[in-house]
CSV table of C-alpha atoms in Angstrom, one decimal:
chain,number,residue,atom,x,y,z
P,1,MET,CA,141.2,95.5,118.9
P,2,ALA,CA,139.8,97.9,116.7
P,3,ARG,CA,140.2,95.4,113.3
P,4,VAL,CA,137.9,92.6,115.4
P,5,ILE,CA,134.6,94.8,116.2
P,6,LEU,CA,135.6,95.4,112.7
P,7,ALA,CA,134.9,92.3,111.4
P,8,ILE,CA,132.3,91.9,113.8
P,9,ALA,CA,130.2,94.4,112.2
P,10,LEU,CA,131.4,93.3,108.9
P,11,ALA,CA,129.9,89.9,109.5
P,12,ALA,CA,126.6,90.9,111.1
P,13,LEU,CA,125.9,93.1,107.8
P,14,ALA,CA,126.9,90.1,105.9
P,15,VAL,CA,123.7,88.0,107.3
P,16,GLY,CA,121.7,91.2,106.6
P,17,VAL,CA,121.1,94.6,107.9
P,18,ASN,CA,117.0,93.4,109.7
P,19,ALA,CA,118.8,90.5,111.4
P,20,ARG,CA,119.3,90.7,115.5
P,21,LEU,CA,120.8,89.3,117.7
P,22,GLY,CA,119.1,86.1,119.3
P,23,ASP,CA,116.2,85.6,115.8
P,24,PRO,CA,116.5,82.1,114.9
P,25,SER,CA,117.9,81.4,111.5
P,26,PRO,CA,115.4,81.6,108.3
P,27,PRO,CA,113.6,78.2,107.6
P,28,THR,CA,113.8,76.0,104.5
P,29,LEU,CA,110.6,75.4,103.4
P,30,PRO,CA,109.3,72.0,101.5
P,31,GLN,CA,108.9,73.3,98.1
P,32,VAL,CA,105.5,70.8,97.2
P,33,PHE,CA,102.8,69.8,99.0
P,34,LYS,CA,99.1,70.0,99.1
P,35,ALA,CA,97.0,72.1,102.1
P,36,SER,CA,93.8,73.4,102.5
P,37,CYS,CA,93.6,76.8,101.1
P,38,ASN,CA,92.0,79.9,102.6
P,39,THR,CA,93.1,82.4,99.9
P,40,THR,CA,91.7,86.0,99.9
P,41,ILE,CA,93.0,88.7,96.7
P,42,ASP,CA,92.0,92.4,96.9
P,43,VAL,CA,92.0,93.7,93.3
P,44,PRO,CA,91.7,97.6,92.6
P,45,MET,CA,88.2,98.4,91.5
P,46,MET,CA,87.4,94.8,92.1
P,47,GLY,CA,87.1,94.4,95.9
P,48,PRO,CA,88.3,91.8,98.2
P,49,MET,CA,87.8,87.8,96.7
P,50,ASN,CA,87.6,84.2,98.4
P,51,LEU,CA,88.6,80.7,97.6
P,52,GLU,CA,88.5,78.5,99.9
P,53,GLY,CA,89.3,74.3,99.6
P,54,PRO,CA,91.8,72.1,98.8
P,55,CYS,CA,94.9,73.1,96.9
P,56,TRP,CA,98.5,72.0,95.6
P,57,TRP,CA,101.1,74.1,95.1
P,58,ASP,CA,104.6,73.3,93.4
P,59,PHE,CA,107.3,75.9,93.4
P,60,THR,CA,109.9,73.7,91.7
P,61,THR,CA,107.5,73.3,88.3
P,62,LYS,CA,105.7,77.5,89.0
P,63,LYS,CA,101.9,75.4,89.5
P,64,THR,CA,99.0,76.0,91.4
P,65,ARG,CA,95.5,74.3,91.9
P,66,GLN,CA,93.2,75.4,94.4
P,67,ASP,CA,89.2,74.2,94.7
P,68,GLY,CA,86.4,75.5,96.5
P,69,ASN,CA,83.9,78.5,96.1
P,70,MET,CA,84.6,81.5,94.8
P,71,ASN,CA,83.6,84.6,96.6
P,72,THR,CA,83.0,87.8,95.0
P,73,PRO,CA,80.9,91.1,95.7
P,74,PHE,CA,79.3,89.8,92.6
P,75,GLY,CA,78.6,86.0,94.2
P,76,SER,CA,79.4,82.8,94.7
P,77,MET,CA,80.2,79.9,92.2
P,78,PRO,CA,82.4,76.3,92.9
P,79,VAL,CA,85.3,76.6,91.0
P,80,ARG,CA,88.6,75.0,90.4
P,81,GLU,CA,92.0,77.4,89.7
P,82,ILE,CA,94.4,75.8,87.9
P,83,LYS,CA,97.8,78.4,87.2
P,84,TRP,CA,100.8,77.7,85.1
P,85,TYR,CA,103.3,80.7,85.8
P,86,ALA,CA,105.9,79.1,82.9
P,87,GLN,CA,103.8,77.3,80.5
P,88,SER,CA,105.7,76.5,77.3
P,89,TYR,CA,104.1,76.5,73.8
P,90,SER,CA,104.6,72.3,73.8
P,91,GLU,CA,102.6,72.0,77.4
P,92,CYS,CA,100.1,74.1,75.9
P,93,VAL,CA,99.9,72.0,72.7
P,94,ALA,CA,99.2,68.6,75.1
P,95,LEU,CA,96.7,70.4,77.0
P,96,GLN,CA,94.6,72.4,74.4
P,97,GLY,CA,95.6,71.2,71.0
P,98,ALA,CA,97.3,73.7,68.6
P,99,SER,CA,94.1,75.3,67.4
P,100,GLY,CA,93.9,76.5,71.2
P,101,CYS,CA,97.0,77.6,71.5
P,102,ALA,CA,96.6,80.0,68.3
P,103,TYR,CA,98.0,83.0,70.8
P,104,PHE,CA,100.8,81.2,72.2
P,105,ASP,CA,104.4,83.1,71.1
P,106,PRO,CA,106.5,79.4,71.2
P,107,SER,CA,109.9,81.5,71.9
P,108,HIS,CA,108.9,81.7,75.6
P,109,THR,CA,106.7,80.8,77.9
P,110,HIS,CA,103.3,82.3,79.3
P,111,SER,CA,101.7,82.3,82.6
P,112,VAL,CA,98.6,80.4,82.2
P,113,ASP,CA,95.2,80.4,84.5
P,114,TYR,CA,92.4,78.2,83.8
P,115,THR,CA,89.2,78.1,85.6
P,116,ILE,CA,86.7,75.6,85.5
P,117,ALA,CA,83.6,76.1,86.8
P,118,THR,CA,80.6,74.0,87.3
P,119,GLN,CA,77.2,76.0,86.8
P,120,MET,CA,73.5,74.1,86.4
P,121,GLY,CA,75.8,71.0,86.3
P,122,MET,CA,77.8,71.5,83.7
P,123,SER,CA,81.6,72.2,83.5
P,124,GLN,CA,83.0,74.8,81.7
P,125,CYS,CA,86.8,75.8,81.2
P,126,GLN,CA,87.7,79.3,80.9
P,127,PHE,CA,91.4,80.8,81.0
P,128,THR,CA,93.6,84.0,80.2
P,129,PHE,CA,97.3,84.1,80.0
P,130,LYS,CA,100.3,86.7,80.5
P,131,GLU,CA,103.5,87.2,79.3
P,132,ALA,CA,105.5,85.5,82.0
P,133,GLU,CA,107.2,88.2,83.1
P,134,ASP,CA,104.1,89.5,84.3
P,135,ASP,CA,102.9,87.6,86.1
P,136,PRO,CA,106.3,86.6,88.6
P,137,PHE,CA,105.9,83.9,90.9
P,138,PRO,CA,108.5,84.5,93.8
P,139,PRO,CA,110.4,81.6,95.5
P,140,LEU,CA,109.2,80.0,98.2
P,141,VAL,CA,113.0,80.9,100.1
P,142,ILE,CA,113.7,83.0,102.9
P,143,PRO,CA,116.4,85.1,102.0
P,144,PRO,CA,119.0,85.8,105.2
P,145,GLY,CA,118.6,89.4,106.1
P,146,SER,CA,114.9,88.7,106.4
P,147,SER,CA,112.6,90.8,109.3
P,148,TYR,CA,112.0,88.5,111.9
P,149,SER,CA,109.3,88.6,114.4
P,150,SER,CA,106.9,86.5,116.6
P,151,ALA,CA,102.8,86.1,115.6
P,152,VAL,CA,100.2,84.3,116.8
P,153,PHE,CA,98.3,81.5,113.9
P,154,ASP,CA,95.5,79.6,115.5
P,155,GLY,CA,95.8,80.8,118.5
P,156,ALA,CA,98.9,79.1,118.4
P,157,ALA,CA,103.0,80.7,118.9
P,158,SER,CA,103.6,81.6,115.3
P,159,ASP,CA,107.0,83.2,113.8
P,160,MET,CA,107.3,85.7,111.1
P,161,TRP,CA,108.9,86.4,108.4
P,162,GLN,CA,109.0,89.5,106.2
P,163,TRP,CA,111.0,90.5,102.8
P,164,THR,CA,111.3,92.1,99.5
P,165,TRP,CA,111.6,90.2,96.2
P,166,THR,CA,112.3,91.9,92.7
P,167,PRO,CA,111.6,89.9,89.9
P,168,PRO,CA,114.3,89.2,87.7
P,169,VAL,CA,112.8,90.5,84.5
P,170,GLY,CA,111.5,93.4,83.3
P,171,PRO,CA,112.2,97.0,82.9
P,172,ALA,CA,113.9,98.1,87.2
P,173,GLY,CA,111.6,99.4,89.4
P,174,MET,CA,108.8,98.6,87.2
P,175,MET,CA,107.5,96.1,89.8
P,176,SER,CA,108.4,94.6,93.6
P,177,ILE,CA,106.9,92.6,95.6
P,178,GLN,CA,106.5,92.2,98.9
P,179,LEU,CA,106.6,88.8,101.2
P,180,THR,CA,105.5,87.8,104.9
P,181,ALA,CA,105.6,84.0,106.1
P,182,LEU,CA,103.7,82.2,109.0
P,183,VAL,CA,105.7,79.6,110.0
P,184,SER,CA,105.0,77.2,113.2
P,185,HIS,CA,107.3,78.4,116.4
P,186,ALA,CA,107.0,74.5,117.1
P,187,ASP,CA,108.0,73.0,114.0
P,188,PRO,CA,109.6,76.0,111.2
P,189,THR,CA,109.4,74.0,108.6
P,190,VAL,CA,105.5,74.2,108.6
P,191,LEU,CA,103.6,76.8,106.8
P,192,GLN,CA,101.3,78.8,107.8
P,193,ARG,CA,100.2,81.7,106.1
P,194,LEU,CA,101.7,83.6,102.7
P,195,GLU,CA,101.0,87.3,102.1
P,196,VAL,CA,102.3,88.9,98.8
P,197,THR,CA,101.9,92.6,98.0
P,198,ILE,CA,102.3,93.3,94.3
P,199,ASN,CA,103.5,96.9,93.3
P,200,GLU,CA,103.4,97.8,89.8
P,201,MET,CA,102.8,101.3,88.0
P,202,GLY,CA,101.2,102.6,91.1
P,203,MET,CA,98.5,99.8,91.3
P,204,GLN,CA,98.9,97.8,94.5
P,205,ILE,CA,97.2,93.6,94.4
P,206,LYS,CA,97.1,92.1,97.7
P,207,GLN,CA,97.0,88.4,98.7
P,208,ARG,CA,96.7,85.7,101.2
P,209,VAL,CA,97.1,82.7,101.7
P,210,ASP,CA,96.4,80.4,104.9
P,211,PHE,CA,97.7,77.1,104.7
P,212,ARG,CA,96.2,74.2,107.2
P,213,ASP,CA,97.1,70.2,107.3
P,214,VAL,CA,100.0,71.2,105.1
P,215,THR,CA,101.4,67.3,103.3
P,216,PRO,CA,104.9,67.8,101.9
P,217,GLY,CA,105.1,65.3,99.0
P,218,ALA,CA,105.1,64.8,95.2
P,219,ILE,CA,101.8,65.6,92.9
P,220,ALA,CA,100.4,63.7,90.6
P,221,ASP,CA,100.7,65.9,86.8
P,222,SER,CA,97.1,65.1,86.4
P,223,ILE,CA,96.3,67.8,89.4
P,224,PHE,CA,97.5,70.7,87.2
P,225,THR,CA,95.6,69.3,84.2
P,226,ASP,CA,91.9,68.6,85.6
P,227,GLY,CA,89.4,69.8,83.2
P,228,VAL,CA,91.7,71.3,81.0
P,229,ASN,CA,91.1,70.6,77.5
P,230,SER,CA,90.8,72.0,74.0
P,231,GLY,CA,87.3,73.2,74.5
P,232,CYS,CA,88.8,75.9,77.0
P,233,LYS,CA,87.2,79.9,75.8
P,234,GLU,CA,90.0,82.1,76.2
P,235,GLN,CA,88.6,85.2,78.6
P,236,SER,CA,89.9,88.9,78.7
P,237,ASN,CA,93.1,89.4,80.9
P,238,HIS,CA,92.9,90.1,84.4
P,239,ASP,CA,94.6,90.5,87.0
P,240,ASP,CA,94.1,88.4,89.7
P,241,HIS,CA,97.0,86.2,91.4
P,242,PHE,CA,95.4,83.0,92.8
């Protein structure tokens, strides 16, 4: 009998210390989809910023895009935010030309953030870049053992999952990322909210994205290149995570 009890206890530990009897299994979420997104990010010393509009997420190629009005403590403007979290040198050259990629170290990928803004009827493209390992892109996979609880989204029942992800690169303990995902209780494959809290060297950045009208499916390559060209101007690096 003691061996049976021990076997049961070890099996429970194998699926995670946060799992509770009766909790559902973590769902499998779509990796490529378009949606309507309401994104809020809170950066130290800059205050909250909000961007609401159509969005496209591709977790297989590590790219995102969101259009809409960017609202900050300093004003508002229509923008298109395109992010490549793991861009290669050849991809940079294809978008910006060799002269536009002089900053790029061809030996590894970079995280490049393009902002296409419309001011006075004219479109302007700017970009910032980081080493890819400095701007991680967590996989949209809810691991076994994640903390589960019930929640409400838009007045309907939701399932909430929480877990911690540590980037596979960089000094140990330098960065940790807490994630919270809300999914529909009626259909757990429908993503409703993703919250990301990045803790790095004593600084904390919080981002929350509410998803509505999520439509899984392939995304045209042009979605992530629209408006990006050799005329994009490099700006000072910053720590936004849209």
